[in-house]
PDB file of C-alpha atoms in Angstrom:
ATOM      1  CA  ARG E   1     105.924 -89.890  -3.953  1.00  0.00           C
ATOM      2  CA  ALA E   2     108.768 -88.558  -7.207  1.00  0.00           C
ATOM      3  CA  THR E   3     107.052 -91.217  -9.525  1.00  0.00           C
ATOM      4  CA  ALA E   4     106.263 -89.010 -11.819  1.00  0.00           C
ATOM      5  CA  SER E   5     109.731 -89.891 -14.830  1.00  0.00           C
ATOM      6  CA  VAL E   6     112.561 -87.529 -15.529  1.00  0.00           C
ATOM      7  CA  HIS E   7     112.393 -86.117 -19.178  1.00  0.00           C
ATOM      8  CA  PHE E   8     113.021 -84.144 -21.951  1.00  0.00           C
ATOM      9  CA  ASP E   9     109.574 -83.102 -24.756  1.00  0.00           C
ATOM     10  CA  LEU E  10     110.805 -84.995 -27.101  1.00  0.00           C
ATOM     11  CA  GLN E  11     106.596 -85.783 -28.691  1.00  0.00           C
ATOM     12  CA  TYR E  12     107.605 -84.552 -31.866  1.00  0.00           C
ATOM     13  CA  GLN E  13     110.009 -87.291 -33.005  1.00  0.00           C
ATOM     14  CA  SER E  14     107.079 -89.118 -33.650  1.00  0.00           C
ATOM     15  CA  LEU E  15     105.855 -87.642 -35.408  1.00  0.00           C
ATOM     16  CA  ALA E  16     104.868 -87.404 -39.292  1.00  0.00           C
ATOM     17  CA  TRP E  17     105.874 -84.157 -40.433  1.00  0.00           C
ATOM     18  CA  PRO E  18     104.447 -82.296 -43.516  1.00  0.00           C
ATOM     19  CA  ALA E  19     107.425 -80.814 -44.662  1.00  0.00           C
ATOM     20  CA  PRO E  20     110.439 -82.174 -42.380  1.00  0.00           C
ATOM     21  CA  ALA E  21     113.287 -79.580 -44.207  1.00  0.00           C
ATOM     22  CA  GLU E  22     110.792 -77.658 -42.769  1.00  0.00           C
ATOM     23  CA  VAL E  23     110.772 -77.539 -38.646  1.00  0.00           C
ATOM     24  CA  ASP E  24     112.361 -76.018 -37.266  1.00  0.00           C
ATOM     25  CA  TYR E  25     113.361 -78.698 -34.169  1.00  0.00           C
ATOM     26  CA  GLU E  26     115.766 -75.851 -31.572  1.00  0.00           C
ATOM     27  CA  ARG E  27     112.717 -73.997 -30.576  1.00  0.00           C
ATOM     28  CA  PRO E  28     110.019 -76.303 -29.580  1.00  0.00           C
ATOM     29  CA  VAL E  29     107.308 -75.084 -27.326  1.00  0.00           C
ATOM     30  CA  SER E  30     106.190 -77.093 -23.987  1.00  0.00           C
ATOM     31  CA  PHE E  31     103.070 -75.286 -22.171  1.00  0.00           C
ATOM     32  CA  THR E  32     100.807 -76.232 -19.002  1.00  0.00           C
ATOM     33  CA  LEU E  33      97.914 -74.505 -17.973  1.00  0.00           C
ATOM     34  CA  PRO E  34      97.381 -75.184 -14.741  1.00  0.00           C
ATOM     35  CA  LEU E  35      93.044 -75.754 -14.153  1.00  0.00           C
ATOM     36  CA  ARG E  36      92.909 -77.544 -10.513  1.00  0.00           C
ATOM     37  CA  LEU E  37      96.489 -77.833  -8.082  1.00  0.00           C
ATOM     38  CA  PRO E  38      96.406 -79.588  -4.439  1.00  0.00           C
ATOM     39  CA  ALA E  39      95.597 -77.179  -1.482  1.00  0.00           C
ATOM     40  CA  ALA E  40      99.746 -77.492  -1.347  1.00  0.00           C
ATOM     41  CA  GLY E  41     100.331 -76.632  -4.595  1.00  0.00           C
ATOM     42  CA  GLY E  42     102.081 -77.973  -7.642  1.00  0.00           C
ATOM     43  CA  GLY E  43     105.273 -77.578 -10.402  1.00  0.00           C
ATOM     44  CA  MET E  44     107.589 -78.193 -12.186  1.00  0.00           C
ATOM     45  CA  ASN E  45     111.079 -79.914 -11.628  1.00  0.00           C
ATOM     46  CA  VAL E  46     113.745 -78.436 -14.450  1.00  0.00           C
ATOM     47  CA  TRP E  47     117.258 -79.525 -14.252  1.00  0.00           C
ATOM     48  CA  ASN E  48     120.929 -77.464 -15.638  1.00  0.00           C
ATOM     49  CA  VAL E  49     120.591 -80.460 -18.846  1.00  0.00           C
ATOM     50  CA  HIS E  50     119.545 -79.093 -22.247  1.00  0.00           C
ATOM     51  CA  TYR E  51     118.733 -82.578 -24.738  1.00  0.00           C
ATOM     52  CA  ARG E  52     120.985 -80.043 -26.441  1.00  0.00           C
ATOM     53  CA  GLU E  53     124.342 -81.828 -24.324  1.00  0.00           C
ATOM     54  CA  VAL E  54     122.919 -84.742 -24.414  1.00  0.00           C
ATOM     55  CA  GLU E  55     123.603 -85.433 -27.708  1.00  0.00           C
ATOM     56  CA  GLU E  56     126.370 -83.802 -27.871  1.00  0.00           C
ATOM     57  CA  LEU E  57     127.945 -85.868 -25.785  1.00  0.00           C
ATOM     58  CA  ALA E  58     125.988 -88.460 -27.049  1.00  0.00           C
ATOM     59  CA  LYS E  59     128.055 -88.016 -30.821  1.00  0.00           C
ATOM     60  CA  GLY E  60     131.947 -87.341 -29.225  1.00  0.00           C
ATOM     61  CA  GLY E  61     131.332 -90.875 -27.093  1.00  0.00           C
ATOM     62  CA  THR E  62     131.476 -89.910 -23.864  1.00  0.00           C
ATOM     63  CA  PRO E  63     129.833 -93.024 -21.649  1.00  0.00           C
ATOM     64  CA  VAL E  64     127.333 -90.706 -19.115  1.00  0.00           C
ATOM     65  CA  THR E  65     123.172 -91.403 -19.014  1.00  0.00           C
ATOM     66  CA  VAL E  66     120.968 -88.954 -18.114  1.00  0.00           C
ATOM     67  CA  GLU E  67     120.702 -90.005 -14.223  1.00  0.00           C
ATOM     68  CA  GLU E  68     124.562 -89.222 -13.961  1.00  0.00           C
ATOM     69  CA  LEU E  69     123.840 -85.788 -15.528  1.00  0.00           C
ATOM     70  CA  ARG E  70     120.576 -84.976 -12.773  1.00  0.00           C
ATOM     71  CA  ARG E  71     122.468 -85.760  -9.853  1.00  0.00           C
ATOM     72  CA  THR E  72     125.608 -83.852 -10.741  1.00  0.00           C
ATOM     73  CA  ARG E  73     122.847 -80.084 -11.569  1.00  0.00           C
ATOM     74  CA  GLU E  74     121.280 -77.651  -9.981  1.00  0.00           C
ATOM     75  CA  GLN E  75     117.582 -78.275  -9.634  1.00  0.00           C
ATOM     76  CA  GLY E  76     115.071 -75.776  -9.672  1.00  0.00           C
ATOM     77  CA  HIS E  77     111.541 -75.834  -9.104  1.00  0.00           C
ATOM     78  CA  TYR E  78     108.833 -73.444 -10.586  1.00  0.00           C
ATOM     79  CA  ALA E  79     105.308 -73.598  -8.756  1.00  0.00           C
ATOM     80  CA  TYR E  80     102.336 -73.312 -10.599  1.00  0.00           C
ATOM     81  CA  THR E  81      99.335 -71.188  -9.906  1.00  0.00           C
ATOM     82  CA  ALA E  82      96.583 -71.913 -11.170  1.00  0.00           C
ATOM     83  CA  GLY E  83      94.968 -69.796 -14.592  1.00  0.00           C
ATOM     84  CA  SER E  84      98.475 -69.137 -15.507  1.00  0.00           C
ATOM     85  CA  LEU E  85     100.131 -70.705 -18.155  1.00  0.00           C
ATOM     86  CA  VAL E  86     103.864 -71.902 -17.676  1.00  0.00           C
ATOM     87  CA  LEU E  87     105.181 -71.946 -20.631  1.00  0.00           C
ATOM     88  CA  HIS E  88     109.039 -73.603 -21.492  1.00  0.00           C
ATOM     89  CA  THR E  89     111.544 -75.520 -24.364  1.00  0.00           C
ATOM     90  CA  GLY E  90     110.743 -78.402 -23.305  1.00  0.00           C
ATOM     91  CA  HIS E  91     113.929 -79.285 -23.736  1.00  0.00           C
ATOM     92  CA  PHE E  92     115.357 -78.755 -20.492  1.00  0.00           C
ATOM     93  CA  LEU E  93     115.093 -82.110 -17.971  1.00  0.00           C
ATOM     94  CA  HIS E  94     111.406 -81.926 -15.942  1.00  0.00           C
ATOM     95  CA  GLN E  95     109.568 -83.249 -13.881  1.00  0.00           C
ATOM     96  CA  ILE E  96     105.756 -83.002 -12.474  1.00  0.00           C
ATOM     97  CA  ALA E  97     106.652 -81.893  -9.136  1.00  0.00           C
ATOM     98  CA  PRO E  98     105.886 -84.126  -6.320  1.00  0.00           C
ATOM     99  CA  VAL E  99     103.458 -83.377  -4.112  1.00  0.00           C
ATOM    100  CA  PRO E 100     103.994 -82.646  -0.230  1.00  0.00           C
ATOM    101  CA  GLU E 101     101.044 -83.409   0.856  1.00  0.00           C
ATOM    102  CA  VAL E 102      97.787 -84.850  -0.914  1.00  0.00           C
ATOM    103  CA  ARG E 103      94.835 -84.147   0.576  1.00  0.00           C
ATOM    104  CA  PRO E 104      90.938 -85.329   0.351  1.00  0.00           C
ATOM    105  CA  GLY E 105      89.315 -83.534  -2.047  1.00  0.00           C
ATOM    106  CA  ASP E 106      93.004 -82.354  -4.018  1.00  0.00           C
ATOM    107  CA  GLU E 107      92.900 -82.543  -7.200  1.00  0.00           C
ATOM    108  CA  ARG E 108      95.308 -81.893 -10.345  1.00  0.00           C
ATOM    109  CA  ILE E 109      94.098 -81.401 -13.957  1.00  0.00           C
ATOM    110  CA  THR E 110      96.320 -79.473 -16.242  1.00  0.00           C
ATOM    111  CA  LEU E 111      95.299 -78.901 -20.863  1.00  0.00           C
ATOM    112  CA  GLN E 112      99.513 -79.431 -21.842  1.00  0.00           C
ATOM    113  CA  GLY E 113     100.786 -79.533 -25.484  1.00  0.00           C
ATOM    114  CA  HIS E 114     103.539 -78.044 -27.306  1.00  0.00           C
ATOM    115  CA  ALA E 115     104.209 -77.464 -30.371  1.00  0.00           C
ATOM    116  CA  LEU E 116     106.620 -76.990 -33.277  1.00  0.00           C
ATOM    117  CA  ARG E 117     106.648 -73.629 -36.273  1.00  0.00           C
ATOM    118  CA  CYS E 118     107.138 -75.725 -39.685  1.00  0.00           C
ATOM    119  CA  GLY E 119     106.764 -74.622 -43.185  1.00  0.00           C
ATOM    120  CA  GLY E 120     105.980 -71.145 -41.816  1.00  0.00           C
ATOM    121  CA  ARG E 121     103.153 -72.520 -39.281  1.00  0.00           C
ATOM    122  CA  TRP E 122     102.976 -72.907 -35.714  1.00  0.00           C
ATOM    123  CA  HIS E 123     102.180 -76.988 -35.501  1.00  0.00           C
ATOM    124  CA  VAL E 124      99.922 -78.038 -31.726  1.00  0.00           C
ATOM    125  CA  TYR E 125      99.950 -81.313 -30.611  1.00  0.00           C
ATOM    126  CA  TRP E 126     100.481 -83.622 -28.048  1.00  0.00           C
TER     127      TRP E 126
END
């Protein structure tokens, strides 16, 4: 079942940055390194909804929800390959893709993290 949340990666908003004025909030990096995947595969669903668009609509007073935007936009699917790193901004709406069939012994193990540049350095966090 598709029970994983549909979200933007905005964890950086909750962190205490050493020099907030120097953080490049426009170019975050999110990464996933699949280590083990179910026999039927694994991946990520992505919608053509950018976080900046949602912010601009909210500032402009347009009463629209992320869910309403998601229903009207194209959905893509990116299949994972164990051992291959997946990089993205985290600012496009996304979700862990549901597995079409779970078999006995299946595992989905991934290493995930995020990074932003601040003060000329990359800061990697979860």
